[in-house]
PDB file of C-alpha atoms in Angstrom:
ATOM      1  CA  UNK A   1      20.455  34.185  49.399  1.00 48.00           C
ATOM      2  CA  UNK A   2      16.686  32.987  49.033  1.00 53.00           C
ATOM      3  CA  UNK A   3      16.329  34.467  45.516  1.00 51.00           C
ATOM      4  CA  UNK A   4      19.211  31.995  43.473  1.00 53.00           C
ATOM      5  CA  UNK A   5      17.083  28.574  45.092  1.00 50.00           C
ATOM      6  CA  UNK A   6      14.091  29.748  44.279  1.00 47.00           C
ATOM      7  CA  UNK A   7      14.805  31.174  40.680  1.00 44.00           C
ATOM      8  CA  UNK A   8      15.949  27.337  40.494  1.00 50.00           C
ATOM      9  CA  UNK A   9      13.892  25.766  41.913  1.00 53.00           C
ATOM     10  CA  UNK A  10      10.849  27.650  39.332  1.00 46.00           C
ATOM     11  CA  UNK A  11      12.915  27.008  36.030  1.00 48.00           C
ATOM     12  CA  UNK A  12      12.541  23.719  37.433  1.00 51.00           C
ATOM     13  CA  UNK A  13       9.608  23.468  37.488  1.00 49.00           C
ATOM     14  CA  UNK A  14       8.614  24.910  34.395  1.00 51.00           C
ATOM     15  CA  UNK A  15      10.725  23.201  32.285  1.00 47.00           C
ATOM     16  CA  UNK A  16       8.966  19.831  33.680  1.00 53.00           C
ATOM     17  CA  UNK A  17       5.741  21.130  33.146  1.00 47.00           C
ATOM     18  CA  UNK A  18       7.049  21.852  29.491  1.00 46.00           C
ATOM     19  CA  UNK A  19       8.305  18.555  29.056  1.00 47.00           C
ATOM     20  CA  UNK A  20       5.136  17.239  30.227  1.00 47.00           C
ATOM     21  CA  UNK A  21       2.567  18.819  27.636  1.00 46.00           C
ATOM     22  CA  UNK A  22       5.358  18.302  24.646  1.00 44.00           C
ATOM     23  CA  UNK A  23       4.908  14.364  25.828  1.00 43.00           C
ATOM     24  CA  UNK A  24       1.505  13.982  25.875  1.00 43.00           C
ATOM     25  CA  UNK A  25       0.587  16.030  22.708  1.00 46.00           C
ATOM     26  CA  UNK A  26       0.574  12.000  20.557  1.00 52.00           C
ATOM     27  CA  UNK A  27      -0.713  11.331  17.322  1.00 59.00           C
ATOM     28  CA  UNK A  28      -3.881   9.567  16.342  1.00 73.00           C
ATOM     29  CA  UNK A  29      -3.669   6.133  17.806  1.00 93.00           C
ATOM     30  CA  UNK A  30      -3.432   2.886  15.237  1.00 95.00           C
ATOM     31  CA  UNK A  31      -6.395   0.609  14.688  1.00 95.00           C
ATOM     32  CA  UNK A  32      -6.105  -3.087  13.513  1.00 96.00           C
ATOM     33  CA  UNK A  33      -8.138  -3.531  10.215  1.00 95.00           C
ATOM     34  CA  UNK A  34     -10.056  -0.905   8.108  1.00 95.00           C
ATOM     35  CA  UNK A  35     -12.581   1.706   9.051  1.00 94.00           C
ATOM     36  CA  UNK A  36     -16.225  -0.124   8.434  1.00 94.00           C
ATOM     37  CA  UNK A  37     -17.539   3.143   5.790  1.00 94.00           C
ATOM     38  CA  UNK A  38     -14.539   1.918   3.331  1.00 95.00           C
ATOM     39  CA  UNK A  39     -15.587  -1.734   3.661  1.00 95.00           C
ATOM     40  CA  UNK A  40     -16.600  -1.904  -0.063  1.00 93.00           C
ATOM     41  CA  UNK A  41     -15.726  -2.549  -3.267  1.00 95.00           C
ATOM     42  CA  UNK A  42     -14.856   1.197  -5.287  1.00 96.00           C
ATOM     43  CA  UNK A  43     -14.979   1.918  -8.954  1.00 95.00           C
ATOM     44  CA  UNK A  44     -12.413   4.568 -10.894  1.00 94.00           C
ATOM     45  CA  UNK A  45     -14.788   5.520 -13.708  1.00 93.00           C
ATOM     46  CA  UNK A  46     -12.378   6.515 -16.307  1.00 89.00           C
ATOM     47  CA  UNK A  47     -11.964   6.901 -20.046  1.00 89.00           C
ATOM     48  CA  UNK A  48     -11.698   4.488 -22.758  1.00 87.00           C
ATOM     49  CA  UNK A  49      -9.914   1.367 -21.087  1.00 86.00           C
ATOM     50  CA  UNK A  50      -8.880   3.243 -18.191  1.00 91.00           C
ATOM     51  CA  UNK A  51     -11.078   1.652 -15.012  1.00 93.00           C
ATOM     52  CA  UNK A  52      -9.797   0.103 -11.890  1.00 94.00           C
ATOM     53  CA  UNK A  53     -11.606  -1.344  -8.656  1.00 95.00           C
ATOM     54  CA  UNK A  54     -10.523  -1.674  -5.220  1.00 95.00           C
ATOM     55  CA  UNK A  55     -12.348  -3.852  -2.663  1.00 95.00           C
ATOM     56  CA  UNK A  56     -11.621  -3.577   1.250  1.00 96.00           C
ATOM     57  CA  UNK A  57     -12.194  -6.023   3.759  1.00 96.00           C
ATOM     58  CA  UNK A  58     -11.467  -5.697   7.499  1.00 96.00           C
ATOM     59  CA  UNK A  59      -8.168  -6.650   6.747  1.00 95.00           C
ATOM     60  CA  UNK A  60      -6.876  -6.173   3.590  1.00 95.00           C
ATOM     61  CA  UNK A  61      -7.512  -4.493   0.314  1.00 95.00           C
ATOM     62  CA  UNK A  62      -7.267  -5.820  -2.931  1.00 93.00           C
ATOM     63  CA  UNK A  63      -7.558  -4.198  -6.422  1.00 92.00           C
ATOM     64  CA  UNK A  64      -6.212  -3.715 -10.143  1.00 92.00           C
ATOM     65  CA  UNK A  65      -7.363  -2.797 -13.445  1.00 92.00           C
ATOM     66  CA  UNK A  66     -10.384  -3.895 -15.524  1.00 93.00           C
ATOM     67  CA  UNK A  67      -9.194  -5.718 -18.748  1.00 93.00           C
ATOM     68  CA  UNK A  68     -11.896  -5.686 -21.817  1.00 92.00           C
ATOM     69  CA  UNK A  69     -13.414  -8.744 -23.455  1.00 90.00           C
ATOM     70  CA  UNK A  70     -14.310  -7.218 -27.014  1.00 89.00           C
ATOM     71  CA  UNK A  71     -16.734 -10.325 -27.964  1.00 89.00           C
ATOM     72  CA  UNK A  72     -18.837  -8.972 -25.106  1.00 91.00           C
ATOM     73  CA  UNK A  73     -18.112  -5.374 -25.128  1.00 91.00           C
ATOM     74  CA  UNK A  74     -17.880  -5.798 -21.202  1.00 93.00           C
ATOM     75  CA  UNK A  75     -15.129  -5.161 -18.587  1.00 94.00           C
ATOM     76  CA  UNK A  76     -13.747  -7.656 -16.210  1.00 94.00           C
ATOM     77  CA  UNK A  77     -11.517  -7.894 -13.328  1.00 92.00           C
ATOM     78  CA  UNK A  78      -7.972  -8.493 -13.444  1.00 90.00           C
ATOM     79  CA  UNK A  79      -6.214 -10.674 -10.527  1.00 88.00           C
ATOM     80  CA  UNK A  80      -5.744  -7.991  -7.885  1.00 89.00           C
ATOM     81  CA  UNK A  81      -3.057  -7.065  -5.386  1.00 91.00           C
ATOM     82  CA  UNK A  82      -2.631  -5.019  -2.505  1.00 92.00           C
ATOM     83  CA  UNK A  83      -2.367  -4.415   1.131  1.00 94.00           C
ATOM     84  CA  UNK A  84      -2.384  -7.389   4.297  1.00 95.00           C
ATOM     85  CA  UNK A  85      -2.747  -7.023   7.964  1.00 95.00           C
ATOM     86  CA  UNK A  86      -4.144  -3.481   7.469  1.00 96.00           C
ATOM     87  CA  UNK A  87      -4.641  -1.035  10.279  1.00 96.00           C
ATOM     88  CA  UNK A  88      -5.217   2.478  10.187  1.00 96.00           C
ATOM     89  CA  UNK A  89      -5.430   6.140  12.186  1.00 96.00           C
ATOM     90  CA  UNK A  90      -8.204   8.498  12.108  1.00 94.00           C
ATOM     91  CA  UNK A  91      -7.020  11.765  10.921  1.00 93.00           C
ATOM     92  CA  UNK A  92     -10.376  13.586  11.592  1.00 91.00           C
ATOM     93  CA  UNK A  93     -13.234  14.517   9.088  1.00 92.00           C
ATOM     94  CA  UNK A  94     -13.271  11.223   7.149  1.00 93.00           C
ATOM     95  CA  UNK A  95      -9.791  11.344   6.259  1.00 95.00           C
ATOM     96  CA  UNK A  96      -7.633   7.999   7.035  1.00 95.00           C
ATOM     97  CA  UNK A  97      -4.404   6.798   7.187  1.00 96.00           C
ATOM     98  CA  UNK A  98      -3.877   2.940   5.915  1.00 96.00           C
ATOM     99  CA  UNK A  99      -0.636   1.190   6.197  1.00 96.00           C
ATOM    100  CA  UNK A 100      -0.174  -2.423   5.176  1.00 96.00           C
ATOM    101  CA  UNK A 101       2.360  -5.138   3.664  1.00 94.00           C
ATOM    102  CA  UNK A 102       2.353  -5.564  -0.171  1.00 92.00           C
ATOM    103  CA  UNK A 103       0.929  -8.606  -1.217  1.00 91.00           C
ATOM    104  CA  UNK A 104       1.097  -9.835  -5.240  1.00 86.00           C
ATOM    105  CA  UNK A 105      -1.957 -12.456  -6.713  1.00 79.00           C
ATOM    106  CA  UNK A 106      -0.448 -16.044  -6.923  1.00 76.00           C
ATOM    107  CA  UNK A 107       1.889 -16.621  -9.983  1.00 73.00           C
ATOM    108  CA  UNK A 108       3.197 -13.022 -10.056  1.00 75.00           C
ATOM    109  CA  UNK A 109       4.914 -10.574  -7.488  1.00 70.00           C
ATOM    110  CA  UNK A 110       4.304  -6.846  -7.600  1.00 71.00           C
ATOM    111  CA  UNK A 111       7.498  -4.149  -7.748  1.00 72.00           C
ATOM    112  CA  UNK A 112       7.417  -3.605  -3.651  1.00 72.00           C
ATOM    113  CA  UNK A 113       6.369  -7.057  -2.338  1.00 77.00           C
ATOM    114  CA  UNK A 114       6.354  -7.437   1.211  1.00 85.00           C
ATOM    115  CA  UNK A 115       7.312  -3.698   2.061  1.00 90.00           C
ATOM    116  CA  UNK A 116       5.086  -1.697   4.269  1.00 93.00           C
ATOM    117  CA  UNK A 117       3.067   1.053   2.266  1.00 93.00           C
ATOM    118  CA  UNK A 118       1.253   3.766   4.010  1.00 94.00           C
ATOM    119  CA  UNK A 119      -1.096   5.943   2.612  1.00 94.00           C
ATOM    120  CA  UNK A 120      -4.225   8.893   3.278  1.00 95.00           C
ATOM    121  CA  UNK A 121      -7.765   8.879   2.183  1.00 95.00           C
ATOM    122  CA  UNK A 122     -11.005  10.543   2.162  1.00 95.00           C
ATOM    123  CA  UNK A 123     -14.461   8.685   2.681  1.00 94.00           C
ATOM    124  CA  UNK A 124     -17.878   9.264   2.759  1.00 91.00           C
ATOM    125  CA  UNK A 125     -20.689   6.919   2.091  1.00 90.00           C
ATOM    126  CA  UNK A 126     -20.607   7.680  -1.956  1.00 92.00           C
ATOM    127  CA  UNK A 127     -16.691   8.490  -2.407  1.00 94.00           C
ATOM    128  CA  UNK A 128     -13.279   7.817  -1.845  1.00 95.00           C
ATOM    129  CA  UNK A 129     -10.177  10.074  -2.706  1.00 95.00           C
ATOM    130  CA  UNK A 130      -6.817   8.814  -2.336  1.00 92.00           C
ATOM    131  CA  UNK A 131      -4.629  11.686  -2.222  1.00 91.00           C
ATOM    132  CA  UNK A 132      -2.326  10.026  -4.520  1.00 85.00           C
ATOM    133  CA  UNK A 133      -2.469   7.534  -7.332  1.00 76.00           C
ATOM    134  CA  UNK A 134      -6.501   7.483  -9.291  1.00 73.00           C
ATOM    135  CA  UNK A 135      -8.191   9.579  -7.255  1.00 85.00           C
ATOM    136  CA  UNK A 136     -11.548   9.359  -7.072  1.00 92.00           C
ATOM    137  CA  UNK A 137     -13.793   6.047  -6.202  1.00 94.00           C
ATOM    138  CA  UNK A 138     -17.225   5.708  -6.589  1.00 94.00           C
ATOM    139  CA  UNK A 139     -19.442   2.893  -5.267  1.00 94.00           C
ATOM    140  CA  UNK A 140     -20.815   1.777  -8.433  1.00 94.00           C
ATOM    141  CA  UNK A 141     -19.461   1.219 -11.565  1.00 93.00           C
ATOM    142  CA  UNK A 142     -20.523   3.236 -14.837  1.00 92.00           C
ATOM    143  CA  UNK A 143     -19.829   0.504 -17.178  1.00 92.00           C
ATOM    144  CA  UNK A 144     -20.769  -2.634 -17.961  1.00 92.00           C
ATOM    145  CA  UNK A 145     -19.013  -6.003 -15.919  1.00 91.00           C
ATOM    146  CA  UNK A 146     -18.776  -9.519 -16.146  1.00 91.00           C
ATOM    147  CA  UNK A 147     -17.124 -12.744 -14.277  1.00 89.00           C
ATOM    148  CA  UNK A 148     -13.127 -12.933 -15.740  1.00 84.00           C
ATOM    149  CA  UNK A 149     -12.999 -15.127 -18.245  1.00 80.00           C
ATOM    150  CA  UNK A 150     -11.878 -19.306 -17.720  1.00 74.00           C
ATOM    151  CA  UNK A 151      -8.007 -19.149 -17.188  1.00 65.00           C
ATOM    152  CA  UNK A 152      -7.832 -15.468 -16.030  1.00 62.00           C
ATOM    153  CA  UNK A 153      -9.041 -16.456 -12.140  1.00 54.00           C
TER     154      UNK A 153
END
């Protein structure tokens, strides 16, 4: 009569026990802001007219394209957009995961304004992949720059 209560009484137990280590086994916990190494401003180095910067801050990140002023056969930077109120998760050897709301540059609104975007990157002092989107960042840029031109601001 012993056996039934105790067979009981030890699935029981191990089914709390189970229940215990599936709760506890969490994911990376969120941080407000931006991790300090991608506190910069990145350069996509491509092709002909095909360059883009990003610059983060502890807070948000803000980037675009480089548009081309032929008198001065230099690049400059177009009004950027991007992410507000930042934070991110540390998913272990220098990869990240940012999440943000859209923002747009004054004048203009960007396709998913307002809307939460997450996304994963890579960083090192040098380098920054983004797993989706232009891939690879550098910290300086290859070409030649200059201020945006009066009007563009």
């Amino acid at each position: 009569m012993k056996k039934p209560y105790f067979l009981i009484g030890l699935a029981a137990v191990t089914l709390g026990l189970t229940a215990n280590n599936l709760s506890s086994a969490q994911a990376a916990t969120w941080h407000a802001g931006t991790p300090k190494v991608l506190r910069h401003t990145w350069f996509y180095n491509g092709k002909d007219d095909n360059k883009a910067y990003i610059t983060y801050s502890k807070s948000k990140s803000t980037g675009n394209l480089f548009g081309y002023d032929s008198t001065s056969e230099r690049y400059y930077r177009l009004p950027g957009y991007g992410l507000k109120k930042l934070k991110y998760q540390s998913l272990g050897k220098h990869v990240y995961r940012l999440s943000g709301i859209q923002y747009s540059p004054k004048g203009s609104q960007v396709q998913f304004d307002g809307q939460r975007m997450t996304y994963k990157v890579k960083v090192t002092k040098q380098h920054l992949h983004f797993y989706k989107g232009y891939k690879n960042y550098v910290r300086k840029a290859t070409f030649a720059t200059m201020k945006a031109p009066t009007g563009l601001s």
